[in-house]
Amino acid sequence: MTPPTHFEVTYRINPWMDPTVEVDTALALRQWNVLRETYVQLGHSVSEVPPVPGLPDMVYAANGGLVVGGVAIAAAFRHPQRQPEGAAYAAWMNSAGLGPVRTVSGINEGEGDFLVVGDRILAGTGFRTDQQTHRQVAQLTGLPVVSLELVDPRYYHLDTALGVLDDDTITYFPDAFSADAQRVLADLYPTAVRANDADAAVLGLNLVSDGVNVVMTDAAPHLAALLTAAGFNPIGVDLSELLKGGGGVKCCTLELRKAGVTS
Ligand code: ARG
């Protein structure tokens, strides 16, 4: 996780961002600390990536790369405003002993668009990550990668429209996906929890689950009730300031997986 020390909204690269809206950076930091503390209380260990001045979106650590099965893959960002984050995260992954950091050719925004579900990776495309990188990620990780096309600009990264609950279960907002992608998801995950428009519109799907506890926004009561009914334990947090940049719980969290462990 990267603290939002330098968080602000000064440019607009997704529909959530409005540079005329004021951001309370101190509040963002307090809210982020609650998220960090929530993970610690659940027994996770959290590493902090040093924030870089001038890179306000660096708080969205999920975009910094993909680490799975002992393979660390660097991100390459679409927008010039975020491009320097690629090197910053790659340097951090090397210094954390996760390297050698691999690269793929084409734009890829890390765990924003690559979500590990058990022994499979679901991969988004349409707004940020180039589809050509999906195949390369499959080669590097040895895991099958399923490409899913996103069609709604509000849900520009896969992790804004789909959340991984455990090795076999996902939750998603079907309307964010192309008709083909909707068919693929329905086939692969017939028991998935389907979120509605209101759940998606507060980035309710942008969640982190350990298979039981689901850390998510506290602003999606409908989705939280569905998750409870499905046997999960939703834990709500308030990340209202970071929502102004178009990100939520999952965006702030790059999950590190040990070799041989995919989830
Ligand atoms: N402002 C950032 C962007 O548009 C938000 C990234 C959110 N991260 C995520 N994993 N969806 O790139």
PDB file of C-alpha atoms and ligand atoms in Angstrom:
ATOM      1  CA  MET A   1       0.000   0.000   0.000  1.00  0.00           C
ATOM      2  CA  THR A   2       1.138   3.540  -0.725  1.00  0.00           C
ATOM      3  CA  PRO A   3      -0.002   6.300   1.648  1.00  0.00           C
ATOM      4  CA  PRO A   4      -1.902   9.167  -0.007  1.00  0.00           C
ATOM      5  CA  THR A   5       0.630  11.702   1.281  1.00  0.00           C
ATOM      6  CA  HIS A   6       0.635  13.496  -2.074  1.00  0.00           C
ATOM      7  CA  PHE A   7      -2.946  12.683  -3.078  1.00  0.00           C
ATOM      8  CA  GLU A   8      -4.901  15.340  -4.974  1.00  0.00           C
ATOM      9  CA  VAL A   9      -7.065  15.500  -8.087  1.00  0.00           C
ATOM     10  CA  THR A  10      -5.314  17.808 -10.553  1.00  0.00           C
ATOM     11  CA  TYR A  11      -6.095  16.024 -13.828  1.00  0.00           C
ATOM     12  CA  ARG A  12      -8.947  13.945 -15.179  1.00  0.00           C
ATOM     13  CA  ILE A  13      -8.216  10.511 -16.620  1.00  0.00           C
ATOM     14  CA  ASN A  14     -11.463   8.841 -15.593  1.00  0.00           C
ATOM     15  CA  PRO A  15     -15.048  10.119 -15.181  1.00  0.00           C
ATOM     16  CA  TRP A  16     -14.799  10.139 -11.377  1.00  0.00           C
ATOM     17  CA  MET A  17     -12.079  12.776 -11.327  1.00  0.00           C
ATOM     18  CA  ASP A  18     -13.022  16.458 -11.231  1.00  0.00           C
ATOM     19  CA  PRO A  19     -10.085  18.796 -10.625  1.00  0.00           C
ATOM     20  CA  THR A  20     -12.479  21.555  -9.486  1.00  0.00           C
ATOM     21  CA  VAL A  21     -13.618  19.480  -6.492  1.00  0.00           C
ATOM     22  CA  GLU A  22     -11.593  20.024  -3.356  1.00  0.00           C
ATOM     23  CA  VAL A  23      -9.717  17.093  -1.857  1.00  0.00           C
ATOM     24  CA  ASP A  24      -8.934  16.817   1.843  1.00  0.00           C
ATOM     25  CA  THR A  25      -5.558  15.080   1.806  1.00  0.00           C
ATOM     26  CA  ALA A  26      -5.407  14.799   5.608  1.00  0.00           C
ATOM     27  CA  LEU A  27      -8.786  13.059   5.623  1.00  0.00           C
ATOM     28  CA  ALA A  28      -7.654  10.791   2.783  1.00  0.00           C
ATOM     29  CA  LEU A  29      -4.676   9.778   4.921  1.00  0.00           C
ATOM     30  CA  ARG A  30      -6.850   9.090   7.965  1.00  0.00           C
ATOM     31  CA  GLN A  31      -9.259   6.981   5.923  1.00  0.00           C
ATOM     32  CA  TRP A  32      -6.360   5.128   4.291  1.00  0.00           C
ATOM     33  CA  ASN A  33      -4.891   4.402   7.724  1.00  0.00           C
ATOM     34  CA  VAL A  34      -8.166   2.808   8.810  1.00  0.00           C
ATOM     35  CA  LEU A  35      -8.002   0.543   5.742  1.00  0.00           C
ATOM     36  CA  ARG A  36      -4.389  -0.357   6.518  1.00  0.00           C
ATOM     37  CA  GLU A  37      -5.289  -1.072  10.161  1.00  0.00           C
ATOM     38  CA  THR A  38      -8.241  -3.216   9.046  1.00  0.00           C
ATOM     39  CA  TYR A  39      -5.861  -5.476   7.119  1.00  0.00           C
ATOM     40  CA  VAL A  40      -3.471  -5.685  10.061  1.00  0.00           C
ATOM     41  CA  GLN A  41      -6.332  -6.613  12.405  1.00  0.00           C
ATOM     42  CA  LEU A  42      -7.313  -9.380   9.980  1.00  0.00           C
ATOM     43  CA  GLY A  43      -3.790 -10.788  10.231  1.00  0.00           C
ATOM     44  CA  HIS A  44      -2.314  -9.576   6.950  1.00  0.00           C
ATOM     45  CA  SER A  45       1.091  -8.002   6.770  1.00  0.00           C
ATOM     46  CA  VAL A  46       1.183  -4.670   5.007  1.00  0.00           C
ATOM     47  CA  SER A  47       4.261  -3.230   3.299  1.00  0.00           C
ATOM     48  CA  GLU A  48       4.401   0.455   2.512  1.00  0.00           C
ATOM     49  CA  VAL A  49       5.669   1.798  -0.777  1.00  0.00           C
ATOM     50  CA  PRO A  50       7.269   5.256  -0.437  1.00  0.00           C
ATOM     51  CA  PRO A  51       4.950   7.840  -2.047  1.00  0.00           C
ATOM     52  CA  VAL A  52       6.538  10.097  -4.673  1.00  0.00           C
ATOM     53  CA  PRO A  53       5.699  13.825  -4.773  1.00  0.00           C
ATOM     54  CA  GLY A  54       3.946  14.772  -8.022  1.00  0.00           C
ATOM     55  CA  LEU A  55       2.388  11.317  -8.469  1.00  0.00           C
ATOM     56  CA  PRO A  56      -1.002  11.805  -6.777  1.00  0.00           C
ATOM     57  CA  ASP A  57      -2.497   8.548  -8.108  1.00  0.00           C
ATOM     58  CA  MET A  58       0.289   6.463  -6.597  1.00  0.00           C
ATOM     59  CA  VAL A  59      -2.043   5.722  -3.691  1.00  0.00           C
ATOM     60  CA  TYR A  60      -3.782   3.275  -6.056  1.00  0.00           C
ATOM     61  CA  ALA A  61      -1.126   0.627  -5.491  1.00  0.00           C
ATOM     62  CA  ALA A  62      -3.077  -2.141  -7.232  1.00  0.00           C
ATOM     63  CA  ASN A  63      -2.081  -0.556 -10.523  1.00  0.00           C
ATOM     64  CA  GLY A  64       1.629  -0.850  -9.706  1.00  0.00           C
ATOM     65  CA  GLY A  65       2.046  -4.410 -10.948  1.00  0.00           C
ATOM     66  CA  LEU A  66       0.979  -8.028 -10.686  1.00  0.00           C
ATOM     67  CA  VAL A  67       2.659 -10.487  -8.322  1.00  0.00           C
ATOM     68  CA  VAL A  68       1.554 -14.105  -8.564  1.00  0.00           C
ATOM     69  CA  GLY A  69       3.209 -17.509  -8.301  1.00  0.00           C
ATOM     70  CA  GLY A  70       6.619 -15.962  -7.630  1.00  0.00           C
ATOM     71  CA  VAL A  71       6.436 -13.837 -10.773  1.00  0.00           C
ATOM     72  CA  ALA A  72       6.385 -10.046 -10.506  1.00  0.00           C
ATOM     73  CA  ILE A  73       5.259  -8.110 -13.573  1.00  0.00           C
ATOM     74  CA  ALA A  74       5.753  -4.353 -13.867  1.00  0.00           C
ATOM     75  CA  ALA A  75       2.958  -2.028 -14.915  1.00  0.00           C
ATOM     76  CA  ALA A  76       3.114   0.332 -17.907  1.00  0.00           C
ATOM     77  CA  PHE A  77       0.513   3.090 -17.633  1.00  0.00           C
ATOM     78  CA  ARG A  78      -1.673   4.504 -20.389  1.00  0.00           C
ATOM     79  CA  HIS A  79      -1.709   8.139 -19.278  1.00  0.00           C
ATOM     80  CA  PRO A  80       1.475  10.240 -19.169  1.00  0.00           C
ATOM     81  CA  GLN A  81       0.467  11.561 -15.725  1.00  0.00           C
ATOM     82  CA  ARG A  82       0.860   8.075 -14.258  1.00  0.00           C
ATOM     83  CA  GLN A  83       3.684   6.683 -16.388  1.00  0.00           C
ATOM     84  CA  PRO A  84       6.496   7.414 -13.850  1.00  0.00           C
ATOM     85  CA  GLU A  85       4.665   5.193 -11.352  1.00  0.00           C
ATOM     86  CA  GLY A  86       5.721   2.149 -13.404  1.00  0.00           C
ATOM     87  CA  ALA A  87       9.408   2.589 -12.554  1.00  0.00           C
ATOM     88  CA  ALA A  88       8.658   3.553  -8.942  1.00  0.00           C
ATOM     89  CA  TYR A  89       6.664   0.360  -8.336  1.00  0.00           C
ATOM     90  CA  ALA A  90       9.156  -1.820 -10.237  1.00  0.00           C
ATOM     91  CA  ALA A  91      11.980  -0.405  -8.095  1.00  0.00           C
ATOM     92  CA  TRP A  92       9.980  -1.106  -4.964  1.00  0.00           C
ATOM     93  CA  MET A  93       9.204  -4.690  -6.039  1.00  0.00           C
ATOM     94  CA  ASN A  94      12.915  -5.300  -6.659  1.00  0.00           C
ATOM     95  CA  SER A  95      13.886  -3.795  -3.304  1.00  0.00           C
ATOM     96  CA  ALA A  96      11.233  -5.921  -1.576  1.00  0.00           C
ATOM     97  CA  GLY A  97      12.831  -9.074  -2.986  1.00  0.00           C
ATOM     98  CA  LEU A  98       9.965  -9.814  -5.368  1.00  0.00           C
ATOM     99  CA  GLY A  99      12.140  -9.487  -8.465  1.00  0.00           C
ATOM    100  CA  PRO A 100      13.503  -9.922 -10.982  1.00  0.00           C
ATOM    101  CA  VAL A 101      10.633  -7.778 -12.188  1.00  0.00           C
ATOM    102  CA  ARG A 102       9.401  -8.857 -15.622  1.00  0.00           C
ATOM    103  CA  THR A 103       7.893  -6.642 -18.284  1.00  0.00           C
ATOM    104  CA  VAL A 104       5.403  -7.212 -21.075  1.00  0.00           C
ATOM    105  CA  SER A 105       5.057  -5.156 -24.242  1.00  0.00           C
ATOM    106  CA  GLY A 106       2.001  -2.936 -24.227  1.00  0.00           C
ATOM    107  CA  ILE A 107       0.031  -0.979 -21.674  1.00  0.00           C
ATOM    108  CA  ASN A 108      -0.873  -2.896 -18.543  1.00  0.00           C
ATOM    109  CA  GLU A 109      -2.157  -1.394 -15.314  1.00  0.00           C
ATOM    110  CA  GLY A 110      -1.329  -4.258 -12.983  1.00  0.00           C
ATOM    111  CA  GLU A 111      -3.996  -5.563 -10.656  1.00  0.00           C
ATOM    112  CA  GLY A 112      -6.351  -2.857 -11.860  1.00  0.00           C
ATOM    113  CA  ASP A 113      -6.971  -5.113 -14.856  1.00  0.00           C
ATOM    114  CA  PHE A 114      -5.543  -8.500 -13.786  1.00  0.00           C
ATOM    115  CA  LEU A 115      -7.422 -10.289 -11.020  1.00  0.00           C
ATOM    116  CA  VAL A 116      -6.293 -13.687  -9.766  1.00  0.00           C
ATOM    117  CA  VAL A 117      -9.153 -16.091  -9.048  1.00  0.00           C
ATOM    118  CA  GLY A 118      -7.708 -19.375  -7.790  1.00  0.00           C
ATOM    119  CA  ASP A 119      -5.652 -20.842 -10.640  1.00  0.00           C
ATOM    120  CA  ARG A 120      -6.978 -18.451 -13.256  1.00  0.00           C
ATOM    121  CA  ILE A 121      -6.452 -14.787 -14.066  1.00  0.00           C
ATOM    122  CA  LEU A 122      -9.321 -12.606 -15.247  1.00  0.00           C
ATOM    123  CA  ALA A 123      -8.050  -9.732 -17.366  1.00  0.00           C
ATOM    124  CA  GLY A 124      -9.779  -6.509 -18.354  1.00  0.00           C
ATOM    125  CA  THR A 125      -9.328  -4.529 -21.528  1.00  0.00           C
ATOM    126  CA  GLY A 126     -11.162  -1.740 -23.321  1.00  0.00           C
ATOM    127  CA  PHE A 127      -9.979   1.361 -21.492  1.00  0.00           C
ATOM    128  CA  ARG A 128      -6.521   0.862 -20.021  1.00  0.00           C
ATOM    129  CA  THR A 129      -4.763  -2.493 -20.434  1.00  0.00           C
ATOM    130  CA  ASP A 130      -3.939  -3.665 -23.971  1.00  0.00           C
ATOM    131  CA  GLN A 131      -5.358  -7.076 -24.763  1.00  0.00           C
ATOM    132  CA  GLN A 132      -2.022  -8.190 -26.234  1.00  0.00           C
ATOM    133  CA  THR A 133      -0.553  -8.149 -22.724  1.00  0.00           C
ATOM    134  CA  HIS A 134      -3.036 -10.788 -21.547  1.00  0.00           C
ATOM    135  CA  ARG A 135      -1.302 -13.530 -23.532  1.00  0.00           C
ATOM    136  CA  GLN A 136       2.118 -12.449 -22.292  1.00  0.00           C
ATOM    137  CA  VAL A 137       0.923 -12.536 -18.684  1.00  0.00           C
ATOM    138  CA  ALA A 138      -0.353 -16.083 -19.283  1.00  0.00           C
ATOM    139  CA  GLN A 139       3.081 -17.065 -20.613  1.00  0.00           C
ATOM    140  CA  LEU A 140       4.971 -15.484 -17.726  1.00  0.00           C
ATOM    141  CA  THR A 141       2.730 -16.836 -14.960  1.00  0.00           C
ATOM    142  CA  GLY A 142       1.772 -20.180 -16.473  1.00  0.00           C
ATOM    143  CA  LEU A 143      -1.843 -19.448 -15.567  1.00  0.00           C
ATOM    144  CA  PRO A 144      -4.769 -19.289 -17.986  1.00  0.00           C
ATOM    145  CA  VAL A 145      -5.843 -15.700 -18.632  1.00  0.00           C
ATOM    146  CA  VAL A 146      -9.449 -14.933 -19.593  1.00  0.00           C
ATOM    147  CA  SER A 147      -9.911 -11.647 -21.472  1.00  0.00           C
ATOM    148  CA  LEU A 148     -12.958  -9.554 -20.588  1.00  0.00           C
ATOM    149  CA  GLU A 149     -13.964  -6.412 -22.428  1.00  0.00           C
ATOM    150  CA  LEU A 150     -15.130  -3.432 -20.361  1.00  0.00           C
ATOM    151  CA  VAL A 151     -17.620  -1.083 -22.030  1.00  0.00           C
ATOM    152  CA  ASP A 152     -18.640   1.568 -19.469  1.00  0.00           C
ATOM    153  CA  PRO A 153     -16.094   4.387 -18.933  1.00  0.00           C
ATOM    154  CA  ARG A 154     -17.040   4.630 -15.248  1.00  0.00           C
ATOM    155  CA  TYR A 155     -15.705   1.111 -14.864  1.00  0.00           C
ATOM    156  CA  TYR A 156     -12.432   1.589 -16.685  1.00  0.00           C
ATOM    157  CA  HIS A 157     -10.448  -1.036 -14.755  1.00  0.00           C
ATOM    158  CA  LEU A 158     -11.589  -4.613 -14.192  1.00  0.00           C
ATOM    159  CA  ASP A 159     -11.347  -4.138 -10.420  1.00  0.00           C
ATOM    160  CA  THR A 160     -14.001  -1.410 -10.537  1.00  0.00           C
ATOM    161  CA  ALA A 161     -16.554  -3.869 -11.964  1.00  0.00           C
ATOM    162  CA  LEU A 162     -15.567  -7.229 -10.486  1.00  0.00           C
ATOM    163  CA  GLY A 163     -14.405  -8.412  -7.079  1.00  0.00           C
ATOM    164  CA  VAL A 164     -12.757 -11.727  -6.203  1.00  0.00           C
ATOM    165  CA  LEU A 165     -14.366 -13.347  -3.157  1.00  0.00           C
ATOM    166  CA  ASP A 166     -12.502 -16.668  -3.029  1.00  0.00           C
ATOM    167  CA  ASP A 167     -10.798 -19.128  -5.376  1.00  0.00           C
ATOM    168  CA  ASP A 168     -14.091 -19.989  -7.116  1.00  0.00           C
ATOM    169  CA  THR A 169     -16.395 -17.077  -6.408  1.00  0.00           C
ATOM    170  CA  ILE A 170     -16.613 -13.582  -7.806  1.00  0.00           C
ATOM    171  CA  THR A 171     -19.030 -10.687  -7.621  1.00  0.00           C
ATOM    172  CA  TYR A 172     -19.527  -8.380 -10.604  1.00  0.00           C
ATOM    173  CA  PHE A 173     -21.682  -5.775 -12.293  1.00  0.00           C
ATOM    174  CA  PRO A 174     -22.744  -7.375 -15.599  1.00  0.00           C
ATOM    175  CA  ASP A 175     -23.573  -4.114 -17.429  1.00  0.00           C
ATOM    176  CA  ALA A 176     -19.939  -3.011 -17.217  1.00  0.00           C
ATOM    177  CA  PHE A 177     -18.979  -5.825 -19.620  1.00  0.00           C
ATOM    178  CA  SER A 178     -19.485  -6.507 -23.322  1.00  0.00           C
ATOM    179  CA  ALA A 179     -22.105  -9.112 -24.246  1.00  0.00           C
ATOM    180  CA  ASP A 180     -19.329 -11.624 -24.965  1.00  0.00           C
ATOM    181  CA  ALA A 181     -17.656 -11.007 -21.614  1.00  0.00           C
ATOM    182  CA  GLN A 182     -21.011 -11.343 -19.835  1.00  0.00           C
ATOM    183  CA  ARG A 183     -21.462 -14.766 -21.447  1.00  0.00           C
ATOM    184  CA  VAL A 184     -17.959 -15.866 -20.452  1.00  0.00           C
ATOM    185  CA  LEU A 185     -18.505 -14.784 -16.839  1.00  0.00           C
ATOM    186  CA  ALA A 186     -21.923 -16.452 -16.634  1.00  0.00           C
ATOM    187  CA  ASP A 187     -20.386 -19.702 -17.938  1.00  0.00           C
ATOM    188  CA  LEU A 188     -17.358 -19.678 -15.649  1.00  0.00           C
ATOM    189  CA  TYR A 189     -19.126 -18.422 -12.505  1.00  0.00           C
ATOM    190  CA  PRO A 190     -22.780 -19.508 -12.491  1.00  0.00           C
ATOM    191  CA  THR A 191     -23.045 -18.834  -8.745  1.00  0.00           C
ATOM    192  CA  ALA A 192     -21.435 -15.379  -8.845  1.00  0.00           C
ATOM    193  CA  VAL A 193     -22.942 -12.585  -6.752  1.00  0.00           C
ATOM    194  CA  ARG A 194     -24.396 -10.055  -9.195  1.00  0.00           C
ATOM    195  CA  ALA A 195     -24.203  -6.466  -8.045  1.00  0.00           C
ATOM    196  CA  ASN A 196     -26.606  -3.754  -9.118  1.00  0.00           C
ATOM    197  CA  ASP A 197     -26.041  -0.268 -10.492  1.00  0.00           C
ATOM    198  CA  ALA A 198     -26.080   1.365  -7.047  1.00  0.00           C
ATOM    199  CA  ASP A 199     -23.472  -1.082  -5.713  1.00  0.00           C
ATOM    200  CA  ALA A 200     -21.203  -0.418  -8.664  1.00  0.00           C
ATOM    201  CA  ALA A 201     -21.686   3.360  -8.551  1.00  0.00           C
ATOM    202  CA  VAL A 202     -19.966   3.591  -5.143  1.00  0.00           C
ATOM    203  CA  LEU A 203     -17.198   1.198  -6.271  1.00  0.00           C
ATOM    204  CA  GLY A 204     -18.680  -1.522  -4.081  1.00  0.00           C
ATOM    205  CA  LEU A 205     -17.026  -4.154  -6.242  1.00  0.00           C
ATOM    206  CA  ASN A 206     -13.596  -2.695  -5.595  1.00  0.00           C
ATOM    207  CA  LEU A 207     -12.993  -5.009  -2.654  1.00  0.00           C
ATOM    208  CA  VAL A 208     -10.379  -7.239  -1.047  1.00  0.00           C
ATOM    209  CA  SER A 209     -11.422 -10.641   0.306  1.00  0.00           C
ATOM    210  CA  ASP A 210      -9.440 -13.267   2.212  1.00  0.00           C
ATOM    211  CA  GLY A 211     -12.081 -15.855   1.356  1.00  0.00           C
ATOM    212  CA  VAL A 212     -14.229 -14.979   4.381  1.00  0.00           C
ATOM    213  CA  ASN A 213     -13.773 -11.337   5.334  1.00  0.00           C
ATOM    214  CA  VAL A 214     -14.556  -8.894   2.551  1.00  0.00           C
ATOM    215  CA  VAL A 215     -13.108  -5.418   3.040  1.00  0.00           C
ATOM    216  CA  MET A 216     -15.229  -3.018   0.994  1.00  0.00           C
ATOM    217  CA  THR A 217     -16.834   0.411   1.008  1.00  0.00           C
ATOM    218  CA  ASP A 218     -19.423   1.032   3.719  1.00  0.00           C
ATOM    219  CA  ALA A 219     -21.634   2.716   1.092  1.00  0.00           C
ATOM    220  CA  ALA A 220     -22.932  -0.438  -0.630  1.00  0.00           C
ATOM    221  CA  PRO A 221     -25.483  -1.965   1.800  1.00  0.00           C
ATOM    222  CA  HIS A 222     -27.263  -3.926  -0.947  1.00  0.00           C
ATOM    223  CA  LEU A 223     -24.072  -5.692  -2.012  1.00  0.00           C
ATOM    224  CA  ALA A 224     -23.010  -6.196   1.618  1.00  0.00           C
ATOM    225  CA  ALA A 225     -26.328  -7.963   2.310  1.00  0.00           C
ATOM    226  CA  LEU A 226     -25.875 -10.211  -0.731  1.00  0.00           C
ATOM    227  CA  LEU A 227     -22.380 -11.118   0.446  1.00  0.00           C
ATOM    228  CA  THR A 228     -23.613 -11.891   3.946  1.00  0.00           C
ATOM    229  CA  ALA A 229     -26.319 -14.131   2.457  1.00  0.00           C
ATOM    230  CA  ALA A 230     -23.610 -15.894   0.433  1.00  0.00           C
ATOM    231  CA  GLY A 231     -21.672 -16.670   3.624  1.00  0.00           C
ATOM    232  CA  PHE A 232     -19.085 -13.889   3.602  1.00  0.00           C
ATOM    233  CA  ASN A 233     -18.324 -11.309   6.279  1.00  0.00           C
ATOM    234  CA  PRO A 234     -18.375  -7.810   4.783  1.00  0.00           C
ATOM    235  CA  ILE A 235     -16.317  -5.189   6.638  1.00  0.00           C
ATOM    236  CA  GLY A 236     -17.176  -1.630   5.600  1.00  0.00           C
ATOM    237  CA  VAL A 237     -14.656   1.196   5.409  1.00  0.00           C
ATOM    238  CA  ASP A 238     -15.071   4.824   4.306  1.00  0.00           C
ATOM    239  CA  LEU A 239     -12.695   5.917   1.544  1.00  0.00           C
ATOM    240  CA  SER A 240     -14.743   8.918   0.387  1.00  0.00           C
ATOM    241  CA  GLU A 241     -11.721  11.098  -0.406  1.00  0.00           C
ATOM    242  CA  LEU A 242     -10.018   8.454  -2.521  1.00  0.00           C
ATOM    243  CA  LEU A 243     -13.268   7.886  -4.418  1.00  0.00           C
ATOM    244  CA  LYS A 244     -12.694  11.382  -5.852  1.00  0.00           C
ATOM    245  CA  GLY A 245      -9.777   9.904  -7.797  1.00  0.00           C
ATOM    246  CA  GLY A 246     -11.917   7.016  -9.001  1.00  0.00           C
ATOM    247  CA  GLY A 247     -10.553   4.386  -6.641  1.00  0.00           C
ATOM    248  CA  GLY A 248     -11.597   2.325  -3.640  1.00  0.00           C
ATOM    249  CA  VAL A 249     -10.402  -0.447  -1.347  1.00  0.00           C
ATOM    250  CA  LYS A 250      -8.923  -2.773  -3.958  1.00  0.00           C
ATOM    251  CA  CYS A 251      -7.303   0.072  -5.885  1.00  0.00           C
ATOM    252  CA  CYS A 252      -5.324   0.958  -2.757  1.00  0.00           C
ATOM    253  CA  THR A 253      -4.118  -2.613  -2.326  1.00  0.00           C
ATOM    254  CA  LEU A 254      -1.561  -4.552  -4.347  1.00  0.00           C
ATOM    255  CA  GLU A 255      -1.810  -8.157  -3.184  1.00  0.00           C
ATOM    256  CA  LEU A 256       1.501  -9.973  -2.857  1.00  0.00           C
ATOM    257  CA  ARG A 257       1.403 -13.704  -3.260  1.00  0.00           C
ATOM    258  CA  LYS A 258       4.132 -16.105  -2.277  1.00  0.00           C
ATOM    259  CA  ALA A 259       5.526 -18.587  -4.806  1.00  0.00           C
ATOM    260  CA  GLY A 260       3.207 -21.574  -5.144  1.00  0.00           C
ATOM    261  CA  VAL A 261       0.299 -19.663  -3.646  1.00  0.00           C
ATOM    262  CA  THR A 262      -2.046 -18.005  -6.065  1.00  0.00           C
ATOM    263  CA  SER A 263      -4.474 -16.548  -3.576  1.00  0.00           C
TER     264      SER A 263
HETATM  265  N1  ARG B   1      -7.099   8.015 -10.810  1.00  0.00           N
HETATM  266  C1  ARG B   1      -6.665   6.658 -11.034  1.00  0.00           C
HETATM  267  C2  ARG B   1      -6.718   6.350 -12.515  1.00  0.00           C
HETATM  268  O1  ARG B   1      -7.630   6.748 -13.171  1.00  0.00           O
HETATM  269  C3  ARG B   1      -7.498   5.710 -10.242  1.00  0.00           C
HETATM  270  C4  ARG B   1      -6.984   4.282 -10.298  1.00  0.00           C
HETATM  271  C5  ARG B   1      -7.823   3.347  -9.505  1.00  0.00           C
HETATM  272  N2  ARG B   1      -7.209   2.088  -9.379  1.00  0.00           N
HETATM  273  C6  ARG B   1      -7.779   0.913  -9.686  1.00  0.00           C
HETATM  274  N3  ARG B   1      -7.105  -0.182  -9.406  1.00  0.00           N
HETATM  275  N4  ARG B   1      -8.921   0.845 -10.306  1.00  0.00           N
HETATM  276  O2  ARG B   1      -5.850   5.691 -13.050  1.00  0.00           O
END
